mmCIF file of C-alpha atoms in Angstrom:
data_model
loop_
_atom_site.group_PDB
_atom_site.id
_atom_site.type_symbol
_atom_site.label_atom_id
_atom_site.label_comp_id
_atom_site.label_asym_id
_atom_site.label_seq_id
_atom_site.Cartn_x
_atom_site.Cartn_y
_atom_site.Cartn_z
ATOM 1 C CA UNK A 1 7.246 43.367 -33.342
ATOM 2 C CA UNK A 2 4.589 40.855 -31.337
ATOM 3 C CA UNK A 3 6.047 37.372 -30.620
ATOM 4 C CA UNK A 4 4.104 35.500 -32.537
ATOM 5 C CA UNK A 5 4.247 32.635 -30.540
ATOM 6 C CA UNK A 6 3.211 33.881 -27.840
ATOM 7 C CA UNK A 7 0.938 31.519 -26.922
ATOM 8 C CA UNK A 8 3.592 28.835 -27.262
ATOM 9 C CA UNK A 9 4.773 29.961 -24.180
ATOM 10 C CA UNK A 10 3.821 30.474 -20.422
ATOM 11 C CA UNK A 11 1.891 33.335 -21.067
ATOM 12 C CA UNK A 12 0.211 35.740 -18.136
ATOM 13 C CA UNK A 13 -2.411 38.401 -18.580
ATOM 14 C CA UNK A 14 -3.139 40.862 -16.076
ATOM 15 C CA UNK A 15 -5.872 43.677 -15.989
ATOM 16 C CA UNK A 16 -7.323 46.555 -13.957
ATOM 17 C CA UNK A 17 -8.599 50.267 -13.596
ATOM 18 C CA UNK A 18 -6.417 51.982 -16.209
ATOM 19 C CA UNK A 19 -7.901 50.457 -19.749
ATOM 20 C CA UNK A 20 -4.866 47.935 -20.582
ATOM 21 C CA UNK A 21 -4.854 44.502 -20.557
ATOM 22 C CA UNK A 22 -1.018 43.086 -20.966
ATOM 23 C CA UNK A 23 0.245 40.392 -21.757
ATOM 24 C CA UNK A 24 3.732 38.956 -19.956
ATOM 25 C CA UNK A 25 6.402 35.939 -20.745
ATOM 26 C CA UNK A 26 5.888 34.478 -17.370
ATOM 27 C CA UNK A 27 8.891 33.108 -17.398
ATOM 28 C CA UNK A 28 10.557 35.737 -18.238
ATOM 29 C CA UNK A 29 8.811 38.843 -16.802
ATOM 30 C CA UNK A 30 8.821 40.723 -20.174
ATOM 31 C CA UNK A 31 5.490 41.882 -21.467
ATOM 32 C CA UNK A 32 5.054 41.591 -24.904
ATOM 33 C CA UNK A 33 1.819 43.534 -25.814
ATOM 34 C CA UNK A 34 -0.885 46.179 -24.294
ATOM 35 C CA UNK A 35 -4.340 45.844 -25.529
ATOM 36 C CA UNK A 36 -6.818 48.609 -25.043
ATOM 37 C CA UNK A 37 -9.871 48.295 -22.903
ATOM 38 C CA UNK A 38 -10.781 51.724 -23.020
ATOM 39 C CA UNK A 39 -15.262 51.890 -21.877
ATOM 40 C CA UNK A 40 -14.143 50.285 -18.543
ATOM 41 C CA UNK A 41 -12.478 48.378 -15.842
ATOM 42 C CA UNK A 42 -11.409 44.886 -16.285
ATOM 43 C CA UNK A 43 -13.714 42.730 -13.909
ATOM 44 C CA UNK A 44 -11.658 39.430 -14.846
ATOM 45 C CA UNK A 45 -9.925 37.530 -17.258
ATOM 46 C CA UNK A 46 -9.835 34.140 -18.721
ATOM 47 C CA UNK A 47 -7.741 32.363 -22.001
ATOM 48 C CA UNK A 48 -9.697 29.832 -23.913
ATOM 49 C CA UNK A 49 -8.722 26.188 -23.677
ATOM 50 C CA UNK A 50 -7.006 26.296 -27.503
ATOM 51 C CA UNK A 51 -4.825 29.419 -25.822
ATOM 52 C CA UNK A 52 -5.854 31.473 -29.030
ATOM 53 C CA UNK A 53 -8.242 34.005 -27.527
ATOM 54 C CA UNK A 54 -8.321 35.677 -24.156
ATOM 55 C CA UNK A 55 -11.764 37.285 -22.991
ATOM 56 C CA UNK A 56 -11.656 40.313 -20.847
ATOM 57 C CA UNK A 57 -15.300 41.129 -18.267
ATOM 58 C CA UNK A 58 -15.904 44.649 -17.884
ATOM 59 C CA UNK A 59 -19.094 46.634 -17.811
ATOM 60 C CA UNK A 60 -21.595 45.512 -19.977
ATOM 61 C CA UNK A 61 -19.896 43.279 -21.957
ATOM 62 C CA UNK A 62 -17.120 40.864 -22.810
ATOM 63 C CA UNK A 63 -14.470 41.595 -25.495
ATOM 64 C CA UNK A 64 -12.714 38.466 -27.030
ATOM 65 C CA UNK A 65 -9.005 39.171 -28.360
ATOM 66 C CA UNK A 66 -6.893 37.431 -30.701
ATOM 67 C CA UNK A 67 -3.503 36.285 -28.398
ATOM 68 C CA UNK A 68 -2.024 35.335 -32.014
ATOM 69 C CA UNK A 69 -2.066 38.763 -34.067
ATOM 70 C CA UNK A 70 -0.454 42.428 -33.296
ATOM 71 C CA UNK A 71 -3.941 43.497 -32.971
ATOM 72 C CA UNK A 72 -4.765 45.680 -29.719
ATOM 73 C CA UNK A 73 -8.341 45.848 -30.206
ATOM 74 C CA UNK A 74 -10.735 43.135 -29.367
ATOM 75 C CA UNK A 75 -12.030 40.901 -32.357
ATOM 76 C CA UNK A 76 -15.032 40.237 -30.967
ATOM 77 C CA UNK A 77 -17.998 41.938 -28.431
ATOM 78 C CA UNK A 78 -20.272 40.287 -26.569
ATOM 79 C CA UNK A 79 -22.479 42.802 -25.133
ATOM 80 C CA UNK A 80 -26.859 42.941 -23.745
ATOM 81 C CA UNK A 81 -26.032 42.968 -20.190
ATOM 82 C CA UNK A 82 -26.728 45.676 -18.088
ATOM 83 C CA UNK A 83 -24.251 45.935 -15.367
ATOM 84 C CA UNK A 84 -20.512 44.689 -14.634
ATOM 85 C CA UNK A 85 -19.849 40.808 -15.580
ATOM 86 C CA UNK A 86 -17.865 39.619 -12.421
ATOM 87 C CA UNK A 87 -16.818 36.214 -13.998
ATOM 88 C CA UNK A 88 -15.973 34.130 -17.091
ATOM 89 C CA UNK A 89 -15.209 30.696 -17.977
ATOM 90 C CA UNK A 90 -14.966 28.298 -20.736
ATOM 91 C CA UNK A 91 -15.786 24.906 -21.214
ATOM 92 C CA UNK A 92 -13.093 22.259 -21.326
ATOM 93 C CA UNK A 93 -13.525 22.054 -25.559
ATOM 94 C CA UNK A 94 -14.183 25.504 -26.121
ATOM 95 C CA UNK A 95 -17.696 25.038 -27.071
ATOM 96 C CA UNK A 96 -19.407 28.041 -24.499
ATOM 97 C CA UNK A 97 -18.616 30.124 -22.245
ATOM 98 C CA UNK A 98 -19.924 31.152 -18.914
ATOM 99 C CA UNK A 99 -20.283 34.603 -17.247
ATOM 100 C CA UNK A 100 -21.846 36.030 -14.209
ATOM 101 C CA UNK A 101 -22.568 39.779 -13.178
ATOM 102 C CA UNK A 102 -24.125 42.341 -10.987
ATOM 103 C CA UNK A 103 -27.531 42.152 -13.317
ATOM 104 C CA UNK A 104 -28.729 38.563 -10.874
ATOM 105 C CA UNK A 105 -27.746 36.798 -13.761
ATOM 106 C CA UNK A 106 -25.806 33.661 -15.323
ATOM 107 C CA UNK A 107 -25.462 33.464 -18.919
ATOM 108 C CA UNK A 108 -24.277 30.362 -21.461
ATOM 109 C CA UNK A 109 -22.781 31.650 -24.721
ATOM 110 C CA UNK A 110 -22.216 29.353 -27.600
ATOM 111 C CA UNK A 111 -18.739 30.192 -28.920
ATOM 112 C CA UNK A 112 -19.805 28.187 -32.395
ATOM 113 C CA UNK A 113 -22.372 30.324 -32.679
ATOM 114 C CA UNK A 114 -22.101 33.757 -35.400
ATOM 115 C CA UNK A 115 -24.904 35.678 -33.549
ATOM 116 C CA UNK A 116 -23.409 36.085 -30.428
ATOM 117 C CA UNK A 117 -25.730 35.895 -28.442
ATOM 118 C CA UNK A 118 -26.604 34.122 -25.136
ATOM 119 C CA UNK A 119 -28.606 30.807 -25.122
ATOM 120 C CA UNK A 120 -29.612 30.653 -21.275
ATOM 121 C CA UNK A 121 -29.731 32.796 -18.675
ATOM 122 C CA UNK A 122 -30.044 31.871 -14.759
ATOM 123 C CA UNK A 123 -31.998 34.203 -12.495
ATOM 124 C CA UNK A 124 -30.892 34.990 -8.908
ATOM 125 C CA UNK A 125 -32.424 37.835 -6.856
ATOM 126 C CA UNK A 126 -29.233 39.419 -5.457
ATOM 127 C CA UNK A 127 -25.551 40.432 -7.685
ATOM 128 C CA UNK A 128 -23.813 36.884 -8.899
ATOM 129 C CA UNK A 129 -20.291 37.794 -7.518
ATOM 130 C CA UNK A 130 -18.274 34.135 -8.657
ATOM 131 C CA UNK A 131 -19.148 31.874 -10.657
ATOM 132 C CA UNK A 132 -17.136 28.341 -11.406
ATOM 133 C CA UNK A 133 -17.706 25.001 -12.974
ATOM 134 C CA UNK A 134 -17.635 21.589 -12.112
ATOM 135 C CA UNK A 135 -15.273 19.128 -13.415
ATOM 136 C CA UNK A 136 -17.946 17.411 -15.211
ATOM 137 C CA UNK A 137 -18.741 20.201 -17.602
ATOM 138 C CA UNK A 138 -22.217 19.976 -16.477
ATOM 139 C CA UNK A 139 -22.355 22.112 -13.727
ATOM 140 C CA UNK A 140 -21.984 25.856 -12.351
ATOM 141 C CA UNK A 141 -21.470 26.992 -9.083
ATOM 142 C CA UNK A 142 -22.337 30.510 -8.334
ATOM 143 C CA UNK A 143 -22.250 32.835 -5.191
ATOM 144 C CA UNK A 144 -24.209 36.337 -4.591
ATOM 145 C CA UNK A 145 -23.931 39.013 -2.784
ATOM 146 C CA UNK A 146 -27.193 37.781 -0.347
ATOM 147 C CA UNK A 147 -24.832 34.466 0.801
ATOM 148 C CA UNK A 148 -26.792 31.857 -1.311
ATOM 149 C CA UNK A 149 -24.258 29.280 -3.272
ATOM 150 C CA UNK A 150 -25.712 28.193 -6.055
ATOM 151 C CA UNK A 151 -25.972 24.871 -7.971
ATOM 152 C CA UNK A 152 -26.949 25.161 -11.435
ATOM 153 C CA UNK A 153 -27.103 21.772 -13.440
ATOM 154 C CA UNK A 154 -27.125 22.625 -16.610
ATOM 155 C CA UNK A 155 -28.521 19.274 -17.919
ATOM 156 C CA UNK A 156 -31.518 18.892 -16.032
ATOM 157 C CA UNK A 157 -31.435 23.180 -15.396
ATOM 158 C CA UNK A 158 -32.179 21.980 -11.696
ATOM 159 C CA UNK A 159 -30.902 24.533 -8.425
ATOM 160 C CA UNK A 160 -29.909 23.484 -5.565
ATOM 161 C CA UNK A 161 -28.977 26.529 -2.847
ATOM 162 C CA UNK A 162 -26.844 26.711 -0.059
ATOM 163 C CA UNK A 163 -26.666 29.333 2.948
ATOM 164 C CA UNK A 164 -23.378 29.427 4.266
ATOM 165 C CA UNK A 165 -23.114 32.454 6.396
ATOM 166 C CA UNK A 166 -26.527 34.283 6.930
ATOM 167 C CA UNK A 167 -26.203 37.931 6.166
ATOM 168 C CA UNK A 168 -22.659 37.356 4.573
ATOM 169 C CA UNK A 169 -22.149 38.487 0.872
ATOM 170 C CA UNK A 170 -20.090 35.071 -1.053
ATOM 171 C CA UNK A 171 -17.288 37.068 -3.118
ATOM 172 C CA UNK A 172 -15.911 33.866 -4.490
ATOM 173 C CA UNK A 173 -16.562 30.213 -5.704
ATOM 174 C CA UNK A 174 -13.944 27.763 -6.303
ATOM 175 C CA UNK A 175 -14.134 23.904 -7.129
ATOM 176 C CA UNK A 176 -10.867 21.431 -6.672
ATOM 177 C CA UNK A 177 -10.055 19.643 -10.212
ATOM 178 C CA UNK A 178 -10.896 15.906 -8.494
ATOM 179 C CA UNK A 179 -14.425 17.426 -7.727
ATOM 180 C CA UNK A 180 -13.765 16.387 -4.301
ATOM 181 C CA UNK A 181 -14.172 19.822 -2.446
ATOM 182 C CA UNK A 182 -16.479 23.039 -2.878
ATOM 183 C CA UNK A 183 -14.912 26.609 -1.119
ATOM 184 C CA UNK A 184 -16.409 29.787 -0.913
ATOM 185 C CA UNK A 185 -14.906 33.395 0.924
ATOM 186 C CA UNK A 186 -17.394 35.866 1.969
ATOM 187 C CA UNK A 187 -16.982 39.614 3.232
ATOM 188 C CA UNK A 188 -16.839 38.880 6.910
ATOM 189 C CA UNK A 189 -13.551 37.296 5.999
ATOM 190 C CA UNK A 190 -14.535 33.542 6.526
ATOM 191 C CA UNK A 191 -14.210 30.355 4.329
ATOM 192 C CA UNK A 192 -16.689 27.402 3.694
ATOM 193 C CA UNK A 193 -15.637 24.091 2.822
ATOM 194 C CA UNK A 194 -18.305 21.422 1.697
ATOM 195 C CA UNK A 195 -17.171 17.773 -0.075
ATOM 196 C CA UNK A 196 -19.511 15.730 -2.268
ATOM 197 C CA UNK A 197 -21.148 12.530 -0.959
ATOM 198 C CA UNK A 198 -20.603 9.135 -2.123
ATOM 199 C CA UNK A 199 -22.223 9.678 -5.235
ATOM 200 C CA UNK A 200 -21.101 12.857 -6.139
ATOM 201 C CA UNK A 201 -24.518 14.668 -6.403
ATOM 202 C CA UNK A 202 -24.731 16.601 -3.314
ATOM 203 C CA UNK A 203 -22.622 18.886 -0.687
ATOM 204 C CA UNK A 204 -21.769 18.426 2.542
ATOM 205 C CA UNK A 205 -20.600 20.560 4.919
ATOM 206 C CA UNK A 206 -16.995 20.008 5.277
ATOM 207 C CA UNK A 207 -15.254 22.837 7.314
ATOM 208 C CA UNK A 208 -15.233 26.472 8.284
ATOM 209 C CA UNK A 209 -12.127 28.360 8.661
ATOM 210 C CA UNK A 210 -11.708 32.332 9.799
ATOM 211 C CA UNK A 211 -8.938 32.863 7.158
ATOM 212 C CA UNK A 212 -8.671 36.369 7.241
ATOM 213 C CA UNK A 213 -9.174 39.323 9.913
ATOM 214 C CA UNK A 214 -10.775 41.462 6.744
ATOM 215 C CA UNK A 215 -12.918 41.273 3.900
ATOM 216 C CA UNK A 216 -12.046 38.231 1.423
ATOM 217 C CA UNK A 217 -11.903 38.348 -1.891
ATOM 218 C CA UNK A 218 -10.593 35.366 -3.344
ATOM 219 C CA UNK A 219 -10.190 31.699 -3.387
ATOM 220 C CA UNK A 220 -8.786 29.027 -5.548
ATOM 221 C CA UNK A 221 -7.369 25.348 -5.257
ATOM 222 C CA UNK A 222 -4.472 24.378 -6.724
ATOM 223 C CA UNK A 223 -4.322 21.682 -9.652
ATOM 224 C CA UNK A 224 -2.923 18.994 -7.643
ATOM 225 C CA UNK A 225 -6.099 19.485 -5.124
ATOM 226 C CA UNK A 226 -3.471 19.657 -1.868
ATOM 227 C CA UNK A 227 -3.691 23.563 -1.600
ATOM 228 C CA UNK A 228 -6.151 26.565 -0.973
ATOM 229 C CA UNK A 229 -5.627 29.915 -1.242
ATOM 230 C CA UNK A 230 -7.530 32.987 0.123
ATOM 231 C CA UNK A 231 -6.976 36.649 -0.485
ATOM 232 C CA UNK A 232 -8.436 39.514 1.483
ATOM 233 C CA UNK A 233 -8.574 43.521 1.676
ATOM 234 C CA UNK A 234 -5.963 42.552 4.712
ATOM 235 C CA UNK A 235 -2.939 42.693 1.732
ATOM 236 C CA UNK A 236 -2.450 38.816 1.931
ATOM 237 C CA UNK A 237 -2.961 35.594 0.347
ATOM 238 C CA UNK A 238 -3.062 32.463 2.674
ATOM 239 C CA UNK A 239 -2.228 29.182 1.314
ATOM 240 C CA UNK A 240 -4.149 26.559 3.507
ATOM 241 C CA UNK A 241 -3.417 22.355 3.233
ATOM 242 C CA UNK A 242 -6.598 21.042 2.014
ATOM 243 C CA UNK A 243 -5.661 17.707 3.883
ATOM 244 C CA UNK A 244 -6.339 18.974 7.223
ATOM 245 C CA UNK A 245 -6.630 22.919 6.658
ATOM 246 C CA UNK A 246 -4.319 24.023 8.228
ATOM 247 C CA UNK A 247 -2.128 27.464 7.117
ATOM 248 C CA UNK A 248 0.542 26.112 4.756
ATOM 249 C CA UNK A 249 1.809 29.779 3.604
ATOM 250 C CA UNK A 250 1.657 33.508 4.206
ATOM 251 C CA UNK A 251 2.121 35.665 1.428
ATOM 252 C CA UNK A 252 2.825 39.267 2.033
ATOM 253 C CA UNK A 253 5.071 42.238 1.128
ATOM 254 C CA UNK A 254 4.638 45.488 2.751
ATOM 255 C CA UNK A 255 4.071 47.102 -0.848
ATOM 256 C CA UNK A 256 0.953 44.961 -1.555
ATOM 257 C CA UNK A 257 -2.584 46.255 -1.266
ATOM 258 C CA UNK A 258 -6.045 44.241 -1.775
ATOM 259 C CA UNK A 259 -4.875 40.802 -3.584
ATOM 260 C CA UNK A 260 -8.600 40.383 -6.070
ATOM 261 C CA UNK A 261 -7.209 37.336 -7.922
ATOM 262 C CA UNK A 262 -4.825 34.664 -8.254
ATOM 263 C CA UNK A 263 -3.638 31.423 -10.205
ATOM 264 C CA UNK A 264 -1.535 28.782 -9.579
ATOM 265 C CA UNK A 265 1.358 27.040 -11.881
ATOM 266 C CA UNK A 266 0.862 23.427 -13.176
ATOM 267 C CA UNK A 267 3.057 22.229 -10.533
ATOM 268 C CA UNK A 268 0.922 23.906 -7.904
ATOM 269 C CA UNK A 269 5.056 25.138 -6.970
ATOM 270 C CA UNK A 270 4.520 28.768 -7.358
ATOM 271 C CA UNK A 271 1.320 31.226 -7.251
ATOM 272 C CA UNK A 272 0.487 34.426 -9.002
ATOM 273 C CA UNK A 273 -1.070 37.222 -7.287
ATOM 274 C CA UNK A 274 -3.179 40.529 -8.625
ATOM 275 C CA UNK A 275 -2.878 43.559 -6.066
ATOM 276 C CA UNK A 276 -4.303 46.853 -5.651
ATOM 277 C CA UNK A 277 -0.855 48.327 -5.945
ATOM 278 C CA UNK A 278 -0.674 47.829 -9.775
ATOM 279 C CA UNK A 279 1.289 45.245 -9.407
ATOM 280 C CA UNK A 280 1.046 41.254 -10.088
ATOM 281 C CA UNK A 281 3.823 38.777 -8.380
ATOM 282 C CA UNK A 282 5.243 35.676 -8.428
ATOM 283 C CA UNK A 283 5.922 33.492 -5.485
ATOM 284 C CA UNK A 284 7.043 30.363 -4.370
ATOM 285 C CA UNK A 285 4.460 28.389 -2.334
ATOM 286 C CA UNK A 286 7.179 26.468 -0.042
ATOM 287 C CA UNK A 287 9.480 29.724 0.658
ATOM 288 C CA UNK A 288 6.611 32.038 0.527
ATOM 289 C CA UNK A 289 9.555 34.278 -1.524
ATOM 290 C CA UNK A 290 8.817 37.026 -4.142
ATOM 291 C CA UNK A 291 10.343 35.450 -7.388
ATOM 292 C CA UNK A 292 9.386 37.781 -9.762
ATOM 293 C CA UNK A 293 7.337 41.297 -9.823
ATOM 294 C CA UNK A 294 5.322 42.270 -13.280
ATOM 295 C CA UNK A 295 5.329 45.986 -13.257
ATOM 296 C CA UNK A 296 3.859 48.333 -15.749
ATOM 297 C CA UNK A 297 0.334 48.888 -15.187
ATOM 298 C CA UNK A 298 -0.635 52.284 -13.641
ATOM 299 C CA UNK A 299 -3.781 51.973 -11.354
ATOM 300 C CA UNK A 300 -4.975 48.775 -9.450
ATOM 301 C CA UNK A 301 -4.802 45.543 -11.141
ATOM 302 C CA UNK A 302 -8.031 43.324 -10.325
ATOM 303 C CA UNK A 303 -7.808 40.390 -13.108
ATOM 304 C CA UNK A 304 -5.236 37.668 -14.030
ATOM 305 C CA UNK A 305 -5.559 34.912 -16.556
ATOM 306 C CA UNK A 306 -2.568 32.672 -16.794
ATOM 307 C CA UNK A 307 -1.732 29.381 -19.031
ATOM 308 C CA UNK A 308 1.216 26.976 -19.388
ATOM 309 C CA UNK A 309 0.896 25.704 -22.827
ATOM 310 C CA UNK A 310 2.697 22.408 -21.851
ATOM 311 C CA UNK A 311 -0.381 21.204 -19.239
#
């Protein structure tokens, strides 16, 4: 029998290389469906601001599924891209969504929309690896594989690029909820820092740290703005003070493999991890203690999505 409110609880989803997408009690531990994602891997994840739909990236398209039925099959498809989709977002009201992928491209969708269909597209000449937006709702940040950040405002449709690293592939974007910082991790295991100016319209170089000895793969800040954190193909996930960057936090267990994504609780208290070894976890930012292990899935799990429905 499916919960059927689900979604009036903390609720995680977690996804990877063996066709399932589950859904967990976070709270709890207990997962309380499997949907199939059988014609690929699951690139990422992401639950719509009215916590009724969750949208699962793969290759070549985006399947939409209904949190709020026993159905294990996606309700929706929204497919004409041509390689893997490496991100997804949603506007604050629901209205679009965003998505990046290894086709150069950024794409708008209007969720009010029957024909499903994408209503602009942003060209870049190298894979879009992250993509992210702004507080404001107006703008995206992206990063590709040839080191360029970019700065898509979608108002004006002006770019703005940045070159943090030269010959460095960005494998993640993140913006802090005040809009006050900009981070990206690239493959030589390094993170950039810039902050807005005065009037919040361009970046600044803010700081460079050399977070990890391997190849990142993550970033994100935490809601409160105070905390970073940055995974790596080094089995850890560093939580750095965004105050004065220094390492707040080392999260590791002998068991993990590559961490590919993570999300902090409302509280920014606790962190939740998606590794390589199948497995997602639970930890407390201050100890830096495993509180709770989701186990289930059977090859490596590369996408979590997770929402508290009293934020």
């Amino acid at each position: 029998m499916v919960d059927n409110t689900l979604t009036e609880k903390v609720l995680l989803a977690t996804g990877g290389y063996d066709h399932t997408i589950k859904l967990w009690h976070a709270n709890t531990g207990v997962c309380n469906r499997s949907l199939t994602h059988l014609d690929s891997q699951v690139n990422a994840l992401e639950i719509t601001p009215d916590r009724q739909l969750l949208a699962a990236a793969g290759f070549q398209h985006i399947r939409m599924y209904d949190l709020n039925s026993s159905n294990p099959n996606p309700i929706l498809n929204y497919e004409g891209i041509s390689k893997n989709i490496t991100g997804v977002g949603f506007h604050e009201d629901g209205k679009w969504m965003f998505t990046c992928g290894e086709d150069c491209s950024a794409r708008v969708w209007d969720l009010r929309s029957r024909n499903l269909q994408c209503q602009r597209i942003f060209q870049t000449t190298a894979p879009i690896t992250s993509i992210c937006l702004h507080p404001n709702q107006g703008e995206l940040i992206l990063g590709d594989q040839s080191g360029l950040l970019h700065l898509w405002d979608l108002k004006t449709d002006h770019n703005e690029q940045l070159i943090p690293e030269v010959d460095a592939s960005i494998q993640c974007v993140a913006i802090d909820s005040s809009a006050n910082y900009v981070a990206s991790v690239n493959n030589k295991g390094n993170c950039y820092l810039w902050s807005y100016n005065g009037n919040g319209t361009r970046l600044s170089p803010e700081h460079k740290m050399n977070a990890h000895r391997k190849y990142a793969l993550h970033c994100k800040f935490s809601p409160d703005s105070t905390l970073l954190v940055t995974t790596s193909a080094d089995r850890s996930a560093f939580i750095w003070k965004t105050s004065d960057f220094s390492l707040k936090q080392e999260l590791k267990d002998e068991r993990q493999r590559w961490v590919w994504d993570t999300a902090f609780s409302n509280d920014s208290e606790h962190l939740l991890t998606a590794s390589s070894d199948g497995m997602a976890r639970l930890w407390n930012v201050e100890s830096g203690n495993i509180e709770r292990e989701y186990e289930g899935h059977q090859k490596s799990l590369t996408a979590l999505a997770f929402c508290d429905p009293y934020s």
